[in-house]
Amino acid sequence: MQIEDPNAPTVFELIGGAEKLREMVDRFYDLMDLEPEFAGIRALHPASLDNARDKTCWFLSGWSGGPNLYIERFGHPRLRARHLPFPIGISERDQWLRCMAWAMEDVGLPEDLRKRLMHAFFQTADWMRNKPE
Ligand code: HEM
């Protein structure tokens, strides 16, 4: 068993806190909006991405060990249930992950942190799949 060092910085701190997280999430949705390779997942979202920007930012704040902004507002995220209205397969999962990898690189997160986050995002995104292909 591995005991976590209670003094180790959280991923939220490693990212650079609330401001940097917002920058990353904004870049993620800007890329989703702009890049043709993400048109598939863009089309699942409403015309305005404002809501998704705020909610993803609040969610990732708590998920990364920072303030639990999403849970304070909405309670348990029930993320898989909330994504059931959207058909998510391998292609949608991979578009989401690629878009996030790109955003993290654009805002200048260090490579070791990006790798660590990608590993964690993969688990969450893969768990969100709700159709076979
Ligand atoms: C796997 C592919 C994914 C697709 C196609 C997808 C798509 C969507 C869509 C269409 C919405 C609704 C946006 C709106 O109503 O404005 C949404 C909401 C959301 N997504 Fe995803 N998503 C994916 C993965 C993820 C992952 C991996 C995370 C977190 C790590 C995440 C976090 C959220 C959050 C926090 C919301 C807001 C939920 C709420 O309504 O309270 N999503 N997503």
Short mmCIF file of N, CA, C and O and ligand atoms in Angstrom, two decimals:
data_model
loop_
_atom_site.label_atom_id
_atom_site.label_comp_id
_atom_site.label_asym_id
_atom_site.label_seq_id
_atom_site.Cartn_x
_atom_site.Cartn_y
_atom_site.Cartn_z
N MET A 1 0.85 -1.20 0.00
CA MET A 1 0.00 0.00 0.00
C MET A 1 0.88 1.26 0.00
O MET A 1 1.92 1.29 0.65
N GLN A 2 0.41 2.23 -0.73
CA GLN A 2 1.18 3.47 -0.78
C GLN A 2 0.45 4.55 0.01
O GLN A 2 -0.74 4.79 -0.18
N ILE A 3 1.15 5.15 0.97
CA ILE A 3 0.54 6.23 1.74
C ILE A 3 0.87 7.54 1.02
O ILE A 3 2.03 7.82 0.75
N GLU A 4 -0.18 8.33 0.74
CA GLU A 4 0.07 9.60 0.05
C GLU A 4 0.69 10.62 1.00
O GLU A 4 0.31 10.68 2.17
N ASP A 5 1.63 11.36 0.50
CA ASP A 5 2.27 12.40 1.30
C ASP A 5 1.26 13.55 1.50
O ASP A 5 0.85 14.18 0.52
N PRO A 6 0.87 13.81 2.76
CA PRO A 6 -0.15 14.86 2.97
C PRO A 6 0.35 16.25 2.58
O PRO A 6 -0.46 17.17 2.39
N ASN A 7 1.66 16.39 2.45
CA ASN A 7 2.20 17.71 2.06
C ASN A 7 2.38 17.86 0.56
O ASN A 7 2.78 18.92 0.08
N ALA A 8 2.13 16.78 -0.18
CA ALA A 8 2.32 16.85 -1.64
C ALA A 8 1.30 17.83 -2.22
O ALA A 8 0.15 17.88 -1.76
N PRO A 9 1.70 18.62 -3.20
CA PRO A 9 0.74 19.56 -3.78
C PRO A 9 -0.38 18.81 -4.51
O PRO A 9 -0.16 17.72 -5.03
N THR A 10 -1.56 19.37 -4.52
CA THR A 10 -2.67 18.76 -5.27
C THR A 10 -2.45 19.02 -6.76
O THR A 10 -1.69 19.93 -7.14
N VAL A 11 -3.16 18.25 -7.58
CA VAL A 11 -3.10 18.48 -9.02
C VAL A 11 -3.62 19.89 -9.34
O VAL A 11 -3.09 20.59 -10.21
N PHE A 12 -4.64 20.32 -8.59
CA PHE A 12 -5.17 21.68 -8.75
C PHE A 12 -4.06 22.71 -8.58
O PHE A 12 -3.93 23.65 -9.38
N GLU A 13 -3.22 22.51 -7.56
CA GLU A 13 -2.10 23.43 -7.34
C GLU A 13 -1.06 23.30 -8.44
O GLU A 13 -0.50 24.31 -8.90
N LEU A 14 -0.79 22.05 -8.86
CA LEU A 14 0.21 21.85 -9.92
C LEU A 14 -0.22 22.51 -11.23
O LEU A 14 0.61 23.04 -11.97
N ILE A 15 -1.53 22.48 -11.50
CA ILE A 15 -2.04 23.12 -12.72
C ILE A 15 -1.78 24.63 -12.67
O ILE A 15 -1.49 25.26 -13.68
N GLY A 16 -1.89 25.18 -11.45
CA GLY A 16 -1.67 26.62 -11.30
C GLY A 16 -2.89 27.32 -10.74
O GLY A 16 -3.05 28.53 -10.88
N GLY A 17 -3.81 26.52 -10.14
CA GLY A 17 -4.96 27.12 -9.46
C GLY A 17 -6.10 27.48 -10.39
O GLY A 17 -6.10 27.13 -11.58
N ALA A 18 -7.06 28.20 -9.82
CA ALA A 18 -8.35 28.47 -10.50
C ALA A 18 -8.18 29.20 -11.84
O ALA A 18 -8.84 28.87 -12.83
N GLU A 19 -7.27 30.17 -11.86
CA GLU A 19 -7.13 30.98 -13.06
C GLU A 19 -6.62 30.16 -14.25
O GLU A 19 -7.13 30.25 -15.37
N LYS A 20 -5.60 29.33 -13.95
CA LYS A 20 -5.02 28.50 -15.02
C LYS A 20 -6.01 27.41 -15.46
O LYS A 20 -6.10 27.08 -16.65
N LEU A 21 -6.75 26.88 -14.51
CA LEU A 21 -7.75 25.87 -14.84
C LEU A 21 -8.80 26.47 -15.78
O LEU A 21 -9.20 25.85 -16.77
N ARG A 22 -9.22 27.68 -15.49
CA ARG A 22 -10.22 28.34 -16.34
C ARG A 22 -9.65 28.55 -17.76
O ARG A 22 -10.33 28.34 -18.75
N GLU A 23 -8.39 28.92 -17.81
CA GLU A 23 -7.72 29.13 -19.09
C GLU A 23 -7.72 27.83 -19.91
O GLU A 23 -8.00 27.82 -21.12
N MET A 24 -7.43 26.72 -19.22
CA MET A 24 -7.36 25.41 -19.87
C MET A 24 -8.74 25.00 -20.39
O MET A 24 -8.90 24.56 -21.53
N VAL A 25 -9.76 25.18 -19.55
CA VAL A 25 -11.12 24.78 -19.94
C VAL A 25 -11.62 25.69 -21.07
O VAL A 25 -12.25 25.21 -22.03
N ASP A 26 -11.31 26.97 -21.00
CA ASP A 26 -11.72 27.87 -22.09
C ASP A 26 -11.06 27.47 -23.41
O ASP A 26 -11.70 27.46 -24.45
N ARG A 27 -9.79 27.13 -23.34
CA ARG A 27 -9.08 26.71 -24.56
C ARG A 27 -9.69 25.41 -25.10
O ARG A 27 -9.85 25.24 -26.32
N PHE A 28 -10.05 24.50 -24.20
CA PHE A 28 -10.68 23.23 -24.58
C PHE A 28 -11.96 23.50 -25.39
O PHE A 28 -12.14 22.94 -26.49
N TYR A 29 -12.82 24.37 -24.89
CA TYR A 29 -14.09 24.62 -25.61
C TYR A 29 -13.88 25.49 -26.85
O TYR A 29 -14.61 25.34 -27.82
N ASP A 30 -12.86 26.37 -26.83
CA ASP A 30 -12.55 27.14 -28.04
C ASP A 30 -12.12 26.18 -29.15
O ASP A 30 -12.57 26.30 -30.30
N LEU A 31 -11.25 25.22 -28.80
CA LEU A 31 -10.78 24.25 -29.80
C LEU A 31 -11.94 23.38 -30.29
O LEU A 31 -12.05 23.08 -31.49
N MET A 32 -12.81 22.98 -29.36
CA MET A 32 -13.96 22.16 -29.75
C MET A 32 -14.81 22.93 -30.77
O MET A 32 -15.35 22.36 -31.72
N ASP A 33 -14.92 24.22 -30.56
CA ASP A 33 -15.73 25.07 -31.43
C ASP A 33 -15.08 25.30 -32.80
O ASP A 33 -15.76 25.40 -33.81
N LEU A 34 -13.75 25.35 -32.80
CA LEU A 34 -13.02 25.78 -33.99
C LEU A 34 -12.52 24.65 -34.88
O LEU A 34 -12.46 24.80 -36.11
N GLU A 35 -12.12 23.54 -34.28
CA GLU A 35 -11.38 22.52 -35.03
C GLU A 35 -12.32 21.47 -35.63
O GLU A 35 -13.06 20.82 -34.89
N PRO A 36 -12.23 21.29 -36.96
CA PRO A 36 -13.13 20.34 -37.63
C PRO A 36 -13.05 18.93 -37.05
O PRO A 36 -14.05 18.22 -37.03
N GLU A 37 -11.89 18.53 -36.52
CA GLU A 37 -11.79 17.15 -36.01
C GLU A 37 -12.63 16.92 -34.76
O GLU A 37 -12.85 15.78 -34.36
N PHE A 38 -13.12 18.03 -34.15
CA PHE A 38 -13.97 17.88 -32.97
C PHE A 38 -15.44 18.17 -33.27
O PHE A 38 -16.26 18.30 -32.35
N ALA A 39 -15.76 18.28 -34.58
CA ALA A 39 -17.15 18.62 -34.96
C ALA A 39 -18.14 17.60 -34.42
O ALA A 39 -19.27 17.95 -34.08
N GLY A 40 -17.72 16.34 -34.34
CA GLY A 40 -18.61 15.28 -33.85
C GLY A 40 -19.11 15.56 -32.44
O GLY A 40 -20.30 15.49 -32.17
N ILE A 41 -18.19 15.91 -31.53
CA ILE A 41 -18.63 16.16 -30.15
C ILE A 41 -19.20 17.58 -30.00
O ILE A 41 -20.09 17.80 -29.19
N ARG A 42 -18.73 18.51 -30.84
CA ARG A 42 -19.31 19.86 -30.78
C ARG A 42 -20.81 19.81 -31.04
O ARG A 42 -21.60 20.50 -30.39
N ALA A 43 -21.18 18.94 -32.01
CA ALA A 43 -22.59 18.85 -32.42
C ALA A 43 -23.48 18.30 -31.31
O ALA A 43 -24.70 18.48 -31.35
N LEU A 44 -22.89 17.63 -30.32
CA LEU A 44 -23.70 17.11 -29.21
C LEU A 44 -24.05 18.21 -28.21
O LEU A 44 -24.93 18.05 -27.38
N HIS A 45 -23.31 19.33 -28.28
CA HIS A 45 -23.49 20.42 -27.31
C HIS A 45 -24.49 21.45 -27.83
O HIS A 45 -24.67 21.58 -29.03
N PRO A 46 -25.08 22.23 -26.92
CA PRO A 46 -25.97 23.32 -27.37
C PRO A 46 -25.18 24.42 -28.08
O PRO A 46 -23.95 24.43 -28.03
N ALA A 47 -25.91 25.34 -28.72
CA ALA A 47 -25.27 26.42 -29.48
C ALA A 47 -24.27 27.18 -28.61
O ALA A 47 -23.14 27.44 -29.02
N SER A 48 -24.68 27.50 -27.40
CA SER A 48 -23.77 28.21 -26.50
C SER A 48 -23.03 27.21 -25.61
O SER A 48 -23.63 26.32 -25.02
N LEU A 49 -21.71 27.42 -25.52
CA LEU A 49 -20.89 26.54 -24.67
C LEU A 49 -20.66 27.15 -23.28
O LEU A 49 -19.91 26.61 -22.49
N ASP A 50 -21.33 28.27 -23.00
CA ASP A 50 -21.08 28.98 -21.73
C ASP A 50 -21.32 28.10 -20.51
O ASP A 50 -20.53 28.07 -19.56
N ASN A 51 -22.45 27.39 -20.56
CA ASN A 51 -22.81 26.51 -19.45
C ASN A 51 -21.77 25.41 -19.24
O ASN A 51 -21.34 25.13 -18.12
N ALA A 52 -21.37 24.79 -20.34
CA ALA A 52 -20.39 23.71 -20.28
C ALA A 52 -19.05 24.24 -19.76
O ALA A 52 -18.37 23.56 -18.97
N ARG A 53 -18.67 25.43 -20.17
CA ARG A 53 -17.41 26.03 -19.69
C ARG A 53 -17.44 26.16 -18.17
O ARG A 53 -16.51 25.74 -17.48
N ASP A 54 -18.51 26.76 -17.65
CA ASP A 54 -18.59 26.97 -16.19
C ASP A 54 -18.62 25.64 -15.46
O ASP A 54 -17.86 25.43 -14.51
N LYS A 55 -19.50 24.74 -15.91
CA LYS A 55 -19.70 23.50 -15.16
C LYS A 55 -18.46 22.61 -15.20
O LYS A 55 -18.11 21.98 -14.19
N THR A 56 -17.80 22.55 -16.35
CA THR A 56 -16.59 21.71 -16.44
C THR A 56 -15.49 22.30 -15.55
O THR A 56 -14.77 21.56 -14.88
N CYS A 57 -15.41 23.62 -15.52
CA CYS A 57 -14.42 24.27 -14.67
C CYS A 57 -14.70 23.97 -13.20
O CYS A 57 -13.78 23.59 -12.45
N TRP A 58 -15.95 24.11 -12.79
CA TRP A 58 -16.30 23.85 -11.39
C TRP A 58 -16.05 22.39 -11.05
O TRP A 58 -15.55 22.07 -9.98
N PHE A 59 -16.41 21.50 -11.99
CA PHE A 59 -16.20 20.07 -11.74
C PHE A 59 -14.71 19.76 -11.59
O PHE A 59 -14.29 19.11 -10.64
N LEU A 60 -13.91 20.22 -12.54
CA LEU A 60 -12.48 19.89 -12.53
C LEU A 60 -11.75 20.49 -11.33
O LEU A 60 -10.75 19.95 -10.88
N SER A 61 -12.28 21.59 -10.80
CA SER A 61 -11.69 22.19 -9.60
C SER A 61 -11.70 21.15 -8.47
O SER A 61 -10.65 20.84 -7.90
N GLY A 62 -12.85 20.57 -8.18
CA GLY A 62 -12.95 19.56 -7.12
C GLY A 62 -12.23 18.27 -7.49
O GLY A 62 -11.54 17.67 -6.66
N TRP A 63 -12.39 17.85 -8.73
CA TRP A 63 -11.80 16.60 -9.23
C TRP A 63 -10.28 16.61 -9.07
O TRP A 63 -9.67 15.56 -8.82
N SER A 64 -9.68 17.80 -9.18
CA SER A 64 -8.22 17.88 -9.12
C SER A 64 -7.73 18.22 -7.70
O SER A 64 -6.54 18.47 -7.50
N GLY A 65 -8.65 18.24 -6.74
CA GLY A 65 -8.23 18.47 -5.35
C GLY A 65 -8.36 19.91 -4.90
O GLY A 65 -7.90 20.26 -3.81
N GLY A 66 -8.97 20.75 -5.70
CA GLY A 66 -9.21 22.15 -5.33
C GLY A 66 -10.61 22.30 -4.73
O GLY A 66 -11.24 21.30 -4.36
N PRO A 67 -11.11 23.54 -4.65
CA PRO A 67 -12.45 23.76 -4.07
C PRO A 67 -13.54 22.98 -4.82
O PRO A 67 -13.53 22.92 -6.05
N ASN A 68 -14.46 22.40 -4.04
CA ASN A 68 -15.51 21.53 -4.59
C ASN A 68 -16.67 22.34 -5.17
O ASN A 68 -17.82 22.19 -4.74
N LEU A 69 -16.38 23.18 -6.14
CA LEU A 69 -17.38 24.17 -6.60
C LEU A 69 -18.61 23.53 -7.23
O LEU A 69 -19.72 24.03 -7.08
N TYR A 70 -18.41 22.42 -7.95
CA TYR A 70 -19.55 21.78 -8.62
C TYR A 70 -20.49 21.18 -7.57
O TYR A 70 -21.70 21.41 -7.59
N ILE A 71 -19.90 20.40 -6.64
CA ILE A 71 -20.71 19.71 -5.62
C ILE A 71 -21.45 20.71 -4.73
O ILE A 71 -22.62 20.51 -4.39
N GLU A 72 -20.78 21.84 -4.41
CA GLU A 72 -21.45 22.87 -3.61
C GLU A 72 -22.71 23.37 -4.29
O GLU A 72 -23.70 23.69 -3.64
N ARG A 73 -22.68 23.43 -5.62
CA ARG A 73 -23.82 23.99 -6.34
C ARG A 73 -24.87 22.96 -6.70
O ARG A 73 -26.06 23.22 -6.65
N PHE A 74 -24.41 21.75 -7.11
CA PHE A 74 -25.36 20.79 -7.71
C PHE A 74 -25.40 19.44 -7.00
O PHE A 74 -26.13 18.55 -7.42
N GLY A 75 -24.58 19.24 -5.97
CA GLY A 75 -24.54 17.93 -5.33
C GLY A 75 -23.68 16.95 -6.11
O GLY A 75 -22.85 17.38 -6.92
N HIS A 76 -23.90 15.67 -5.88
CA HIS A 76 -23.07 14.65 -6.52
C HIS A 76 -23.12 14.81 -8.06
O HIS A 76 -24.19 14.97 -8.62
N PRO A 77 -21.94 14.78 -8.72
CA PRO A 77 -21.94 15.05 -10.17
C PRO A 77 -22.71 14.03 -11.03
O PRO A 77 -23.24 14.40 -12.06
N ARG A 78 -22.80 12.77 -10.61
CA ARG A 78 -23.49 11.74 -11.41
C ARG A 78 -23.13 11.91 -12.90
O ARG A 78 -23.98 11.97 -13.77
N LEU A 79 -21.84 12.00 -13.16
CA LEU A 79 -21.38 12.39 -14.49
C LEU A 79 -21.80 11.41 -15.58
O LEU A 79 -22.19 11.81 -16.66
N ARG A 80 -21.74 10.11 -15.26
CA ARG A 80 -22.11 9.14 -16.30
C ARG A 80 -23.60 9.28 -16.62
O ARG A 80 -23.98 9.32 -17.80
N ALA A 81 -24.42 9.39 -15.59
CA ALA A 81 -25.87 9.54 -15.80
C ALA A 81 -26.16 10.82 -16.59
O ALA A 81 -26.99 10.83 -17.50
N ARG A 82 -25.45 11.89 -16.27
CA ARG A 82 -25.70 13.16 -16.95
C ARG A 82 -25.29 13.13 -18.42
O ARG A 82 -25.74 13.97 -19.20
N HIS A 83 -24.40 12.21 -18.76
CA HIS A 83 -23.97 12.10 -20.16
C HIS A 83 -24.78 11.09 -20.95
O HIS A 83 -24.57 10.96 -22.16
N LEU A 84 -25.71 10.37 -20.30
CA LEU A 84 -26.47 9.35 -21.01
C LEU A 84 -27.29 9.90 -22.18
O LEU A 84 -27.48 9.20 -23.18
N PRO A 85 -27.78 11.15 -22.11
CA PRO A 85 -28.52 11.66 -23.28
C PRO A 85 -27.66 11.81 -24.53
O PRO A 85 -28.19 11.97 -25.63
N PHE A 86 -26.34 11.79 -24.37
CA PHE A 86 -25.44 12.00 -25.52
C PHE A 86 -24.79 10.67 -25.90
O PHE A 86 -24.21 10.01 -25.04
N PRO A 87 -24.88 10.29 -27.18
CA PRO A 87 -24.25 9.02 -27.59
C PRO A 87 -22.72 9.16 -27.55
O PRO A 87 -22.14 9.93 -28.31
N ILE A 88 -22.09 8.42 -26.65
CA ILE A 88 -20.62 8.50 -26.49
C ILE A 88 -20.02 7.12 -26.75
O ILE A 88 -20.31 6.16 -26.02
N GLY A 89 -19.24 7.02 -27.82
CA GLY A 89 -18.51 5.80 -28.14
C GLY A 89 -17.02 6.09 -28.16
O GLY A 89 -16.57 7.11 -27.63
N ILE A 90 -16.26 5.20 -28.82
CA ILE A 90 -14.80 5.35 -28.88
C ILE A 90 -14.43 6.68 -29.56
O ILE A 90 -13.55 7.41 -29.08
N SER A 91 -15.10 6.99 -30.67
CA SER A 91 -14.74 8.19 -31.42
C SER A 91 -14.97 9.45 -30.58
O SER A 91 -14.11 10.35 -30.53
N GLU A 92 -16.13 9.53 -29.92
CA GLU A 92 -16.44 10.71 -29.09
C GLU A 92 -15.45 10.80 -27.92
O GLU A 92 -14.96 11.88 -27.61
N ARG A 93 -15.18 9.66 -27.29
CA ARG A 93 -14.20 9.63 -26.19
C ARG A 93 -12.85 10.17 -26.67
O ARG A 93 -12.23 11.02 -26.03
N ASP A 94 -12.41 9.68 -27.82
CA ASP A 94 -11.08 10.07 -28.30
C ASP A 94 -11.03 11.52 -28.76
O ASP A 94 -10.01 12.19 -28.58
N GLN A 95 -12.14 12.02 -29.31
CA GLN A 95 -12.17 13.44 -29.67
C GLN A 95 -12.04 14.29 -28.41
O GLN A 95 -11.30 15.28 -28.37
N TRP A 96 -12.78 13.91 -27.38
CA TRP A 96 -12.74 14.66 -26.11
C TRP A 96 -11.31 14.68 -25.55
O TRP A 96 -10.78 15.73 -25.17
N LEU A 97 -10.68 13.50 -25.55
CA LEU A 97 -9.32 13.39 -24.98
C LEU A 97 -8.30 14.16 -25.79
O LEU A 97 -7.43 14.84 -25.25
N ARG A 98 -8.43 14.07 -27.11
CA ARG A 98 -7.49 14.77 -28.00
C ARG A 98 -7.63 16.29 -27.83
O ARG A 98 -6.66 17.03 -27.79
N CYS A 99 -8.88 16.74 -27.71
CA CYS A 99 -9.16 18.17 -27.53
C CYS A 99 -8.56 18.64 -26.20
O CYS A 99 -7.95 19.71 -26.13
N MET A 100 -8.68 17.83 -25.16
CA MET A 100 -8.13 18.21 -23.85
C MET A 100 -6.60 18.19 -23.87
O MET A 100 -5.96 19.10 -23.32
N ALA A 101 -6.02 17.19 -24.56
CA ALA A 101 -4.56 17.12 -24.64
C ALA A 101 -4.01 18.38 -25.33
O ALA A 101 -3.01 18.97 -24.90
N TRP A 102 -4.69 18.78 -26.38
CA TRP A 102 -4.31 19.95 -27.16
C TRP A 102 -4.41 21.22 -26.28
O TRP A 102 -3.51 22.07 -26.25
N ALA A 103 -5.53 21.34 -25.56
CA ALA A 103 -5.75 22.51 -24.69
C ALA A 103 -4.66 22.59 -23.61
O ALA A 103 -4.11 23.66 -23.36
N MET A 104 -4.33 21.45 -23.02
CA MET A 104 -3.33 21.45 -21.94
C MET A 104 -1.97 21.89 -22.49
O MET A 104 -1.21 22.59 -21.82
N GLU A 105 -1.69 21.45 -23.71
CA GLU A 105 -0.41 21.85 -24.32
C GLU A 105 -0.42 23.35 -24.63
O GLU A 105 0.54 24.05 -24.34
N ASP A 106 -1.53 23.82 -25.20
CA ASP A 106 -1.62 25.24 -25.57
C ASP A 106 -1.47 26.19 -24.38
O ASP A 106 -0.92 27.28 -24.53
N VAL A 107 -1.96 25.78 -23.21
CA VAL A 107 -1.83 26.68 -22.06
C VAL A 107 -0.53 26.45 -21.30
O VAL A 107 -0.28 27.06 -20.27
N GLY A 108 0.29 25.53 -21.83
CA GLY A 108 1.66 25.40 -21.32
C GLY A 108 1.83 24.56 -20.07
O GLY A 108 2.78 24.79 -19.31
N LEU A 109 0.95 23.57 -19.84
CA LEU A 109 1.18 22.68 -18.69
C LEU A 109 2.40 21.81 -18.97
O LEU A 109 2.60 21.37 -20.09
N PRO A 110 3.22 21.56 -17.95
CA PRO A 110 4.42 20.74 -18.15
C PRO A 110 4.06 19.31 -18.57
O PRO A 110 2.99 18.80 -18.21
N GLU A 111 4.96 18.68 -19.32
CA GLU A 111 4.65 17.39 -19.94
C GLU A 111 4.30 16.30 -18.92
O GLU A 111 3.37 15.53 -19.13
N ASP A 112 5.04 16.24 -17.81
CA ASP A 112 4.76 15.17 -16.83
C ASP A 112 3.36 15.33 -16.24
O ASP A 112 2.64 14.35 -16.03
N LEU A 113 2.94 16.58 -16.02
CA LEU A 113 1.60 16.83 -15.50
C LEU A 113 0.53 16.47 -16.55
O LEU A 113 -0.50 15.88 -16.23
N ARG A 114 0.81 16.81 -17.81
CA ARG A 114 -0.13 16.48 -18.89
C ARG A 114 -0.33 14.98 -18.99
O ARG A 114 -1.45 14.50 -19.15
N LYS A 115 0.76 14.23 -18.86
CA LYS A 115 0.68 12.76 -18.93
C LYS A 115 -0.17 12.22 -17.78
O LYS A 115 -1.02 11.36 -17.98
N ARG A 116 0.09 12.74 -16.60
CA ARG A 116 -0.65 12.29 -15.42
C ARG A 116 -2.15 12.60 -15.58
O ARG A 116 -3.01 11.77 -15.29
N LEU A 117 -2.44 13.80 -16.07
CA LEU A 117 -3.84 14.17 -16.25
C LEU A 117 -4.50 13.36 -17.36
O LEU A 117 -5.65 12.94 -17.23
N MET A 118 -3.77 13.10 -18.44
CA MET A 118 -4.35 12.32 -19.54
C MET A 118 -4.74 10.93 -19.07
O MET A 118 -5.77 10.40 -19.46
N HIS A 119 -3.90 10.35 -18.22
CA HIS A 119 -4.19 9.02 -17.69
C HIS A 119 -5.51 9.06 -16.90
O HIS A 119 -6.38 8.21 -17.08
N ALA A 120 -5.65 10.07 -16.06
CA ALA A 120 -6.87 10.20 -15.25
C ALA A 120 -8.08 10.53 -16.14
O ALA A 120 -9.17 9.96 -15.96
N PHE A 121 -7.91 11.43 -17.10
CA PHE A 121 -9.02 11.78 -18.00
C PHE A 121 -9.47 10.56 -18.80
O PHE A 121 -10.65 10.39 -19.08
N PHE A 122 -8.49 9.72 -19.19
CA PHE A 122 -8.86 8.54 -19.97
C PHE A 122 -9.84 7.68 -19.17
O PHE A 122 -10.85 7.22 -19.70
N GLN A 123 -9.54 7.46 -17.89
CA GLN A 123 -10.41 6.62 -17.05
C GLN A 123 -11.83 7.20 -17.02
O GLN A 123 -12.81 6.48 -17.20
N THR A 124 -11.92 8.52 -16.80
CA THR A 124 -13.24 9.15 -16.70
C THR A 124 -13.97 9.11 -18.04
O THR A 124 -15.15 8.77 -18.11
N ALA A 125 -13.26 9.45 -19.11
CA ALA A 125 -13.91 9.51 -20.44
C ALA A 125 -14.31 8.11 -20.91
O ALA A 125 -15.38 7.94 -21.51
N ASP A 126 -13.50 7.14 -20.61
CA ASP A 126 -13.80 5.77 -21.05
C ASP A 126 -15.04 5.23 -20.31
O ASP A 126 -15.87 4.54 -20.89
N TRP A 127 -15.15 5.61 -19.07
CA TRP A 127 -16.27 5.18 -18.23
C TRP A 127 -17.58 5.83 -18.70
O TRP A 127 -18.67 5.32 -18.46
N MET A 128 -17.47 6.93 -19.42
CA MET A 128 -18.64 7.66 -19.94
C MET A 128 -19.21 7.00 -21.19
O MET A 128 -20.28 7.38 -21.64
N ARG A 129 -18.48 6.02 -21.77
CA ARG A 129 -18.98 5.42 -23.01
C ARG A 129 -20.32 4.73 -22.75
O ARG A 129 -20.47 4.01 -21.77
N ASN A 130 -21.26 4.99 -23.66
CA ASN A 130 -22.59 4.40 -23.48
C ASN A 130 -23.14 3.82 -24.77
O ASN A 130 -24.33 3.61 -24.92
N LYS A 131 -22.26 3.63 -25.78
CA LYS A 131 -22.64 2.89 -26.98
C LYS A 131 -21.44 2.07 -27.44
O LYS A 131 -20.30 2.45 -27.13
N PRO A 132 -21.66 0.97 -28.14
CA PRO A 132 -20.58 0.02 -28.42
C PRO A 132 -19.41 0.55 -29.25
O PRO A 132 -18.27 0.27 -28.93
N GLU A 133 -19.67 1.33 -30.29
CA GLU A 133 -18.59 1.71 -31.21
C GLU A 133 -17.85 2.96 -30.75
O GLU A 133 -18.46 3.92 -30.38
C1 HEM B 1 -16.23 11.32 -23.47
C2 HEM B 1 -16.71 12.28 -24.24
C3 HEM B 1 -17.59 13.39 -23.72
C4 HEM B 1 -18.58 14.00 -24.41
C5 HEM B 1 -18.99 13.71 -25.86
C6 HEM B 1 -19.18 14.99 -23.53
C7 HEM B 1 -20.24 15.82 -23.86
C8 HEM B 1 -20.92 16.62 -22.99
C9 HEM B 1 -22.11 17.36 -23.29
C10 HEM B 1 -22.81 17.36 -24.65
C11 HEM B 1 -22.49 18.04 -22.19
C12 HEM B 1 -23.71 18.98 -22.03
C13 HEM B 1 -23.27 20.41 -22.16
C14 HEM B 1 -24.40 21.38 -21.90
O1 HEM B 1 -25.52 20.99 -21.58
O2 HEM B 1 -24.14 22.60 -22.03
C15 HEM B 1 -21.52 17.72 -21.16
C16 HEM B 1 -21.56 18.20 -19.88
C17 HEM B 1 -20.56 18.01 -18.96
N1 HEM B 1 -19.41 17.30 -19.14
FE1 HEM B 1 -18.98 16.12 -20.71
N2 HEM B 1 -18.53 14.97 -22.33
C18 HEM B 1 -17.54 14.00 -22.40
C19 HEM B 1 -16.65 13.70 -21.40
C20 HEM B 1 -16.51 14.40 -20.23
C21 HEM B 1 -15.44 14.20 -19.26
C22 HEM B 1 -14.32 13.17 -19.40
C23 HEM B 1 -15.66 15.08 -18.25
C24 HEM B 1 -14.87 15.34 -17.00
C25 HEM B 1 -13.63 14.92 -16.81
C26 HEM B 1 -16.87 15.83 -18.56
C27 HEM B 1 -17.43 16.81 -17.78
C28 HEM B 1 -18.66 17.39 -18.00
C29 HEM B 1 -19.38 18.20 -17.03
C30 HEM B 1 -18.92 18.56 -15.62
C31 HEM B 1 -20.58 18.59 -17.63
C32 HEM B 1 -21.70 19.43 -17.00
C33 HEM B 1 -22.72 18.45 -16.40
C34 HEM B 1 -23.97 19.14 -15.91
O3 HEM B 1 -24.88 19.39 -16.70
O4 HEM B 1 -24.06 19.46 -14.71
N3 HEM B 1 -17.34 15.39 -19.77
N4 HEM B 1 -20.57 16.87 -21.67
#
